[in-house]
Coordinates of N, CA and C in Angstrom, one line a residue:
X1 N -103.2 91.7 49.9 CA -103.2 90.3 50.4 C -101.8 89.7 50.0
X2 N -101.4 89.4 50.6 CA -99.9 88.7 50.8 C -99.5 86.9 51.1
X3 N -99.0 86.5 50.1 CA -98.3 85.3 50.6 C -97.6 85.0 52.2
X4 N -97.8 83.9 52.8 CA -97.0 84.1 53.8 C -95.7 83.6 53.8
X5 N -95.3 83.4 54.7 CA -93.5 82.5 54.8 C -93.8 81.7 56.1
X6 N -92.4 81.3 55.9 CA -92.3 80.0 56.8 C -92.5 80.3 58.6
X7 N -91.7 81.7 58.8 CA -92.0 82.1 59.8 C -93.4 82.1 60.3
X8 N -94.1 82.9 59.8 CA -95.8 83.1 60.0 C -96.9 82.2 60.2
X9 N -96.1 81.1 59.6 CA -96.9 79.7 59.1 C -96.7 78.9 60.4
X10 N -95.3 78.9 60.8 CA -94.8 78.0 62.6 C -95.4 79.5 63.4
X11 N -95.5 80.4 63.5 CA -95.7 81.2 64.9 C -97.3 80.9 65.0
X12 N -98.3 80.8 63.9 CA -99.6 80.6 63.5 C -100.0 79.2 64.4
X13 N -99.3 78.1 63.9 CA -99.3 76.7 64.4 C -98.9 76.5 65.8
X14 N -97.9 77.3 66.5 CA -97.6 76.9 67.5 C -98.9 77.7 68.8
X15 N -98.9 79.2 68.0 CA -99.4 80.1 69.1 C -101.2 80.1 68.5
X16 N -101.4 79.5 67.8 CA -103.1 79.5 67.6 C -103.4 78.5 67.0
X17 N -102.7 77.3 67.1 CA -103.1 75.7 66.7 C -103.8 75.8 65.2
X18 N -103.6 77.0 64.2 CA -103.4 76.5 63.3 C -103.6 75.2 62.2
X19 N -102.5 74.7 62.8 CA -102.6 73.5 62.0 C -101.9 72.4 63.0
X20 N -102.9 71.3 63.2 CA -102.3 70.2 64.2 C -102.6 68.7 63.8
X21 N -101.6 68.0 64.3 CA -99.9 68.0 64.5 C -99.1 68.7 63.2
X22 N -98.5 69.8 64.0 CA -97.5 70.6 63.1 C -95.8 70.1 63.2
X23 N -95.6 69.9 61.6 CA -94.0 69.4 61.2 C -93.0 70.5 61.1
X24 N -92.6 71.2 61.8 CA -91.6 72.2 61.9 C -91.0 71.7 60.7
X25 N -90.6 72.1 59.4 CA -89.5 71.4 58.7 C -89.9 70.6 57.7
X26 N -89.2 70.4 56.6 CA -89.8 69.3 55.6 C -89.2 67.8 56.0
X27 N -89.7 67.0 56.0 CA -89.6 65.4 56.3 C -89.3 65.0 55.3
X28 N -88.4 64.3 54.5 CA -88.0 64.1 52.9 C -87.5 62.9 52.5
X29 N -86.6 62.4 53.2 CA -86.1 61.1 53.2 C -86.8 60.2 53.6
X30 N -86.9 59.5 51.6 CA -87.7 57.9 52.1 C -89.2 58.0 51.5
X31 N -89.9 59.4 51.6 CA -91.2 59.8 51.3 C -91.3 60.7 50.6
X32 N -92.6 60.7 50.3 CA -93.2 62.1 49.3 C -93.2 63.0 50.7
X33 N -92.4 64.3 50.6 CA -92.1 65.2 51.8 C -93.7 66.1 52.1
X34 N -93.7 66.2 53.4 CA -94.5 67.1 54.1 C -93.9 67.9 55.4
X35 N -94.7 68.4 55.9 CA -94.2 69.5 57.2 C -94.2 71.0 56.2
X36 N -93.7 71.5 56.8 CA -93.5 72.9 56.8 C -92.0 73.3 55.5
X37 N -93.0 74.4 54.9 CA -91.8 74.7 53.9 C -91.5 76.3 53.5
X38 N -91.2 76.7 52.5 CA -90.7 78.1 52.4 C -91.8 79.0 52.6
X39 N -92.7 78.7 51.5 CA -93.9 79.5 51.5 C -94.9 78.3 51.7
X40 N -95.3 77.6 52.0 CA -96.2 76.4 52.3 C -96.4 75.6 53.8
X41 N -97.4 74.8 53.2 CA -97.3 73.6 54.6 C -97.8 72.0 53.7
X42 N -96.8 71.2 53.5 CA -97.2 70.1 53.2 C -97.9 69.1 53.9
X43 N -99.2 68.9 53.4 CA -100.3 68.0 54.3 C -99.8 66.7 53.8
X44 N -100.1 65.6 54.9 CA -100.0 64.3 54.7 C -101.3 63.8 54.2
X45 N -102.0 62.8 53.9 CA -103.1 61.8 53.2 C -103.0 61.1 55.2
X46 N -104.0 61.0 55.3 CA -104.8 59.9 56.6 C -104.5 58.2 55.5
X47 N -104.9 57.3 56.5 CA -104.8 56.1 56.0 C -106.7 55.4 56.1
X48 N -107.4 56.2 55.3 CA -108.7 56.2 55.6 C -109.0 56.8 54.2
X49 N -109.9 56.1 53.3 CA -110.0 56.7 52.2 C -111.5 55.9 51.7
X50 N -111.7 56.3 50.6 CA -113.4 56.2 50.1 C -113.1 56.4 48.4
X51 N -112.9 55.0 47.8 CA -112.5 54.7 47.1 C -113.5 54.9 45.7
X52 N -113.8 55.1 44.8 CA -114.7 55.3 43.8 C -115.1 54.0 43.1
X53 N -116.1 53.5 43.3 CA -116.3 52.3 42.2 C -117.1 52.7 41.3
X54 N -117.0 52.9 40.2 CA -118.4 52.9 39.2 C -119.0 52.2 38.5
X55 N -120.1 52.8 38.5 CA -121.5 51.6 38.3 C -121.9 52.0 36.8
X56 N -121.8 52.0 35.7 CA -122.5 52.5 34.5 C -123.5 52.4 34.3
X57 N -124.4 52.1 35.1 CA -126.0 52.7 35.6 C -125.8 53.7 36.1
X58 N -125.2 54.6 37.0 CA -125.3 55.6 37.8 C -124.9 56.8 37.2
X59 N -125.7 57.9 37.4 CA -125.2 59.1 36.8 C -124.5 59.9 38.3
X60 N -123.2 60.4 37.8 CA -122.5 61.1 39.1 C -123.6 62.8 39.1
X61 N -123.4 62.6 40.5 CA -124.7 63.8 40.3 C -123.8 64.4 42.1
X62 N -123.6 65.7 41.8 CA -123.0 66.3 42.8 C -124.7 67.3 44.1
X63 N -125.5 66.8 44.0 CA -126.3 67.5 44.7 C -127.4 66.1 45.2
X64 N -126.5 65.0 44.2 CA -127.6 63.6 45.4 C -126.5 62.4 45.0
X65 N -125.2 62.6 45.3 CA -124.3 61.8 45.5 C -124.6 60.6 46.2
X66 N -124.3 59.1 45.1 CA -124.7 57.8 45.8 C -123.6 57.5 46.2
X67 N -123.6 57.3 48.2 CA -122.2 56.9 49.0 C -122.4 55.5 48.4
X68 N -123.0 54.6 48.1 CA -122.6 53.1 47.9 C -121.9 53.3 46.8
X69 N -121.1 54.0 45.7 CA -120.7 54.6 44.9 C -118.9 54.1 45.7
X70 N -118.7 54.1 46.7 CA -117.5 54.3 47.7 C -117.0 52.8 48.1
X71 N -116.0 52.4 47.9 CA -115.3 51.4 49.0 C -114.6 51.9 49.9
X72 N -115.0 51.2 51.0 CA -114.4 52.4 52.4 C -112.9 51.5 52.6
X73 N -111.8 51.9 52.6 CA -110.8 50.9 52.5 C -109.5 52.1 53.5
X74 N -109.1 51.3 54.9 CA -107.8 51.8 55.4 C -106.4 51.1 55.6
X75 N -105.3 52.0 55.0 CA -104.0 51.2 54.7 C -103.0 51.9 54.9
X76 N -101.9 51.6 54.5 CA -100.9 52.3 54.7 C -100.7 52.6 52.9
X77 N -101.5 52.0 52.0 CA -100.9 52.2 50.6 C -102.4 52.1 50.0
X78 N -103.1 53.2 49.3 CA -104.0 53.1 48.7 C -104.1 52.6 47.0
X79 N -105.0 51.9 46.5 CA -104.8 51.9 45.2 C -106.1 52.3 44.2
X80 N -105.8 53.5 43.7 CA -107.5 53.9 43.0 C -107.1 53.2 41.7
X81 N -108.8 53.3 41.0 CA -108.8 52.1 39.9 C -108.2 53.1 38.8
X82 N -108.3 52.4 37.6 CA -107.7 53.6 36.2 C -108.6 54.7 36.1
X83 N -108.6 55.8 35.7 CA -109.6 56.7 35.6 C -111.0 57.0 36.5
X84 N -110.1 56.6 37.6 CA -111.1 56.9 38.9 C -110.7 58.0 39.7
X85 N -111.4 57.8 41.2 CA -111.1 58.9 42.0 C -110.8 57.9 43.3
X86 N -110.1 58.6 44.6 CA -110.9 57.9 45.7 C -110.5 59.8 46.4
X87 N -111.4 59.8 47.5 CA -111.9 60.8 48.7 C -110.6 60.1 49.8
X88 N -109.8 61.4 50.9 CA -109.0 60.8 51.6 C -109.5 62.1 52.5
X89 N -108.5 62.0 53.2 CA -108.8 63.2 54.2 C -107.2 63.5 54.9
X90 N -107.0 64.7 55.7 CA -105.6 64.9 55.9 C -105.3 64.6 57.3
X91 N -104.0 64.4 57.5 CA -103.7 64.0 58.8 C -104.1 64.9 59.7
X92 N -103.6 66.3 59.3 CA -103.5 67.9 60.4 C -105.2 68.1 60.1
X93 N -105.5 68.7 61.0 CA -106.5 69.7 61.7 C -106.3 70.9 61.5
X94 N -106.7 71.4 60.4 CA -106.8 73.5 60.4 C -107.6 74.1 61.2
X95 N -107.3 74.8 61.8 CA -108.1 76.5 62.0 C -107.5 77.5 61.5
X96 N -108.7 77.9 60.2 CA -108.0 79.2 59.8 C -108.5 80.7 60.5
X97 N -107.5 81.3 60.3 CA -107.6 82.8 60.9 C -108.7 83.2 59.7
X98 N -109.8 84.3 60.7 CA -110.3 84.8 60.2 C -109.9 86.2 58.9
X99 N -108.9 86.4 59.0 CA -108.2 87.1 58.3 C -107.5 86.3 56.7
X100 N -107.6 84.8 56.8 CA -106.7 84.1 56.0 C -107.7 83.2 54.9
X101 N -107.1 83.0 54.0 CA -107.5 82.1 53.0 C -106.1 81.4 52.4
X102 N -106.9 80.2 52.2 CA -105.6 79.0 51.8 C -106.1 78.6 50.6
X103 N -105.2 78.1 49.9 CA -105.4 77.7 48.6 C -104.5 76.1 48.5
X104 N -105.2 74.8 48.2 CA -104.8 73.7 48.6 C -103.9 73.5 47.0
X105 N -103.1 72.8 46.6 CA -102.5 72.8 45.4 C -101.7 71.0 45.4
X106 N -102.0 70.6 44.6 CA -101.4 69.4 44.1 C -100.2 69.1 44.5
X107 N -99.4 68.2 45.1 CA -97.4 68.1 44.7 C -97.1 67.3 43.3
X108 N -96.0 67.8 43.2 CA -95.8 67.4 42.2 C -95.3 66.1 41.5
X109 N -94.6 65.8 42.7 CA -94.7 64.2 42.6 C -95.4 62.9 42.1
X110 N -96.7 63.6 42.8 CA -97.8 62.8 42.1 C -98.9 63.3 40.9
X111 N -98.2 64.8 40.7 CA -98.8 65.0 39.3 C -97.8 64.4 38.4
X112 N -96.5 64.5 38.4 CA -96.0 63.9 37.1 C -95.9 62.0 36.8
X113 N -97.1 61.7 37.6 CA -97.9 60.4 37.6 C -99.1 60.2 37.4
X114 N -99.5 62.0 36.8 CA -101.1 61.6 36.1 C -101.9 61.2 37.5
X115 N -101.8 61.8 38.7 CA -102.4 61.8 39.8 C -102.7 63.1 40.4
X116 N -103.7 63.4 40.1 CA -104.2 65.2 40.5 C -105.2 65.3 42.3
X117 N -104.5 66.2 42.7 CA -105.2 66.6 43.6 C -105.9 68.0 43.4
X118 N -107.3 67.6 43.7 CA -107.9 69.1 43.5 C -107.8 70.0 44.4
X119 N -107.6 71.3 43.3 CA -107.3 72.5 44.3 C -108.5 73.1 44.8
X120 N -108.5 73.9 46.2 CA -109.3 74.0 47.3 C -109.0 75.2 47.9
X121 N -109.7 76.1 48.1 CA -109.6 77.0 49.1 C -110.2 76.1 50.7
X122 N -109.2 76.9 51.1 CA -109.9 76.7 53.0 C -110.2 78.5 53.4
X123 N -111.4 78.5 53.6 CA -112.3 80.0 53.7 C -111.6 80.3 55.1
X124 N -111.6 81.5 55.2 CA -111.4 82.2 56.6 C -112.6 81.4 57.8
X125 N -112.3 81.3 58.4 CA -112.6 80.6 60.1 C -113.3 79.5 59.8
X126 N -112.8 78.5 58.4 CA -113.4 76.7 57.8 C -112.2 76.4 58.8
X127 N -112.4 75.3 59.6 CA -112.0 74.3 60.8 C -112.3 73.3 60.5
X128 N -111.3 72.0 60.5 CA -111.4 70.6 60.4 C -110.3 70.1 60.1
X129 N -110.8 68.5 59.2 CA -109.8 67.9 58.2 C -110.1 68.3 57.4
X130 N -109.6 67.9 56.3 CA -109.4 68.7 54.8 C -109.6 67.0 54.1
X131 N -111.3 67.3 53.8 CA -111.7 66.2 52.6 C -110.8 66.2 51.2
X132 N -110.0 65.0 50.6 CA -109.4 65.6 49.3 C -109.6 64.6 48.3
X133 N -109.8 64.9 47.1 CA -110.7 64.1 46.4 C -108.9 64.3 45.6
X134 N -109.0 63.1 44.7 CA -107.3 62.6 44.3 C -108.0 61.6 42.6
X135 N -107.5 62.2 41.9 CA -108.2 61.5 40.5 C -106.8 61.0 40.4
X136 N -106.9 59.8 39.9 CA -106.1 58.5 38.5 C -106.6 59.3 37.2
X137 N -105.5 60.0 36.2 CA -106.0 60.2 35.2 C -105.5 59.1 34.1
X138 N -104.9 58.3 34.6 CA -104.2 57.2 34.0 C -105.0 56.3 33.8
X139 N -104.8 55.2 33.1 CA -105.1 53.8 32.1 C -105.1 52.7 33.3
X140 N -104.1 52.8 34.0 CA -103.5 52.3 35.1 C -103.6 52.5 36.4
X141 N -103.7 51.5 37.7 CA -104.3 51.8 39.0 C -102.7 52.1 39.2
X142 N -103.0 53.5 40.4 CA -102.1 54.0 40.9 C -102.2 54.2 42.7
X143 N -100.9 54.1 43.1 CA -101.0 54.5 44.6 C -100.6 55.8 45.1
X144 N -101.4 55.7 45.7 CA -101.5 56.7 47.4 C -100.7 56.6 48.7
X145 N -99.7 57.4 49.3 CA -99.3 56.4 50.3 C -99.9 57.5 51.7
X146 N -100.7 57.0 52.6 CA -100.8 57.6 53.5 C -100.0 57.9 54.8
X147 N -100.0 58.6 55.1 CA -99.0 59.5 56.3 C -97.7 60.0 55.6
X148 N -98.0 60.5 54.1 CA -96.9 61.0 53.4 C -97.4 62.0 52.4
X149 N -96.6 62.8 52.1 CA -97.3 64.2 51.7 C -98.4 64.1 50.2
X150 N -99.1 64.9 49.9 CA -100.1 64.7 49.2 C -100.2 66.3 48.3
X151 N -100.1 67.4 49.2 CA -100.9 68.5 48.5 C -99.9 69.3 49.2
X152 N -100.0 70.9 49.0 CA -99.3 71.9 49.5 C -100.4 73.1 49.7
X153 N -100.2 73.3 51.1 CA -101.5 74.6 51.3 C -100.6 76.1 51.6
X154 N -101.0 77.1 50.7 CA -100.3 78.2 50.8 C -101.2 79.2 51.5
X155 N -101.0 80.1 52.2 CA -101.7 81.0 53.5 C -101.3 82.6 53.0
X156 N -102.7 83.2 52.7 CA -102.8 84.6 52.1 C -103.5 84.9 53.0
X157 N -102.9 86.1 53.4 CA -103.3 86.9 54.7 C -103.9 88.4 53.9
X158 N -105.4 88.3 54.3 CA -105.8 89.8 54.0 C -105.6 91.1 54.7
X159 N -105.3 91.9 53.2 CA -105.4 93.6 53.9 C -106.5 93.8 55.2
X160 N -107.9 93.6 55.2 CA -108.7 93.5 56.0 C -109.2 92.3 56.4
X161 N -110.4 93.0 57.0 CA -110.9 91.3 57.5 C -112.8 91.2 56.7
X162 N -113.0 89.9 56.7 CA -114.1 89.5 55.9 C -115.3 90.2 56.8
X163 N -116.5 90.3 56.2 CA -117.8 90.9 57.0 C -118.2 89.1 57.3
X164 N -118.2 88.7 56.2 CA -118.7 87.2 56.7 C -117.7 86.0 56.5
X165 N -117.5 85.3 57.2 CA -116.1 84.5 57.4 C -117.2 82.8 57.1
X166 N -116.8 82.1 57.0 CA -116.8 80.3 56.6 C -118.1 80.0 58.0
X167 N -117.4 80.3 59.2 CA -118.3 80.0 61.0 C -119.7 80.9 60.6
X168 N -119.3 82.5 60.2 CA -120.5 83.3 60.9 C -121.2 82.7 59.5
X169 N -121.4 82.1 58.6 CA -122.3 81.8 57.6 C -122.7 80.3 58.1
X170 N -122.4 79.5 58.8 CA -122.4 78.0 59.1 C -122.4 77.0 58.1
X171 N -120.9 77.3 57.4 CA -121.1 76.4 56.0 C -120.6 74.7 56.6
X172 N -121.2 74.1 55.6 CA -121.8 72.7 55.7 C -120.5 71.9 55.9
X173 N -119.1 72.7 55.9 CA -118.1 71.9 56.1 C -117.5 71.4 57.4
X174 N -117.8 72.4 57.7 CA -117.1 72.8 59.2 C -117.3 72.0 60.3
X175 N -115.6 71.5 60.6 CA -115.3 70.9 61.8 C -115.6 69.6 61.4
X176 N -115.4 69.1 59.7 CA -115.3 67.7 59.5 C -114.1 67.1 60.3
X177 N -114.6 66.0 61.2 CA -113.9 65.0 61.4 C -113.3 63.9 61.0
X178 N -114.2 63.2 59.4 CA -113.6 62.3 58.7 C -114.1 62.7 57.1
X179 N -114.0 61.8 56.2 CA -114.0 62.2 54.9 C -115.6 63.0 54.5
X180 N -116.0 63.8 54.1 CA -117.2 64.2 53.8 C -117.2 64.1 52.5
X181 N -118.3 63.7 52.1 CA -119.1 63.8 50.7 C -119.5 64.8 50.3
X182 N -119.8 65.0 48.8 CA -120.8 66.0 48.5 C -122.3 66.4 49.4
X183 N -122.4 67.5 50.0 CA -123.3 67.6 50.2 C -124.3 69.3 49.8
X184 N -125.4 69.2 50.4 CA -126.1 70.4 48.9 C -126.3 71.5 50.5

């Protein structure tokens, strides 16, 4: 299994829609950079997000998740509370090859602000937006800026190919169109 490059990552996007709208190139000036990079593909943040309020009655419980738990809030600048979370989703649209697995990874920009994005595999033939859950590990509310880069997805291509892929299992993600919640 092999890292890919830049090449692989534009012939992927252009000739099997991959990933859409694809940024030939990193975008840099003025923003946290996205588009296309050495070994990567910098995702942008949507302007559509699902904010965390918490209730100290509520226990967070990942198999009966309370959405009124959520402020549904769209902007061009998000602001999660101190030691919260909010849910965003990504601008591009993946289809992964059934051969491929991605591994979503933080930038760094907004980690050296105590702002973590969780890392994520995207399974071989998972299709959609990319739900991303974004913690404040800070004291302090922090921003988000949408339609500006957020995470970095790297593309490992296997020696073979899977017996069961993300589609032929029908997992619960696939072909999200907006932010998804936990679901069991």
């Amino acid at each position: 299994m092999g890292l890919k490059p830049d090449h692989w990552i534009r012939k992927m996007a252009l000739e099997q829609r991959m990933i859409e709208p694809f940024v030939d190139g990193q975008v840099r000036e003025g923003v946290i950079s996205y588009g296309l990079s050495s070994y990567g593909y910098d995702i942008r943040v949507a302007d559509e997000f699902k904010i965390f309020q918490p209730d100290k009655s509520i226990v967070v419980n990942p198999k009966q998740f309370d959405a009124d738990s959520f402020v549904d809030f769209r902007g061009k600048v998000c602001i999660i509370p101190p030691n919260s979370f909010a849910l965003g989703r990504t601008v591009e649209y993946f289809r992964v090859p059934r051969t491929v697995l991605t591994i979503c990874v933080g930038k760094s920009s907004y980690a050296r602000c105590g702002i973590i994005v969780n890392v994520t595999p995207f399974e071989p033939e998972w299709e959609g937006y990319v739900t991303l859950e974004i913690s404040n590990t800070t004291p302090l509310p922090a921003k988000i800026y949408a339609g500006e880069g957020i995470a970095q997805v790297l593309f490992f291509k296997a020696d073979g190919t899977c017996e069961t892929s993300y589609a032929d299992k029908k997992g619960k993600y696939q072909r999200q169109q907006s932010i998804v919640l936990s679901r069991l």
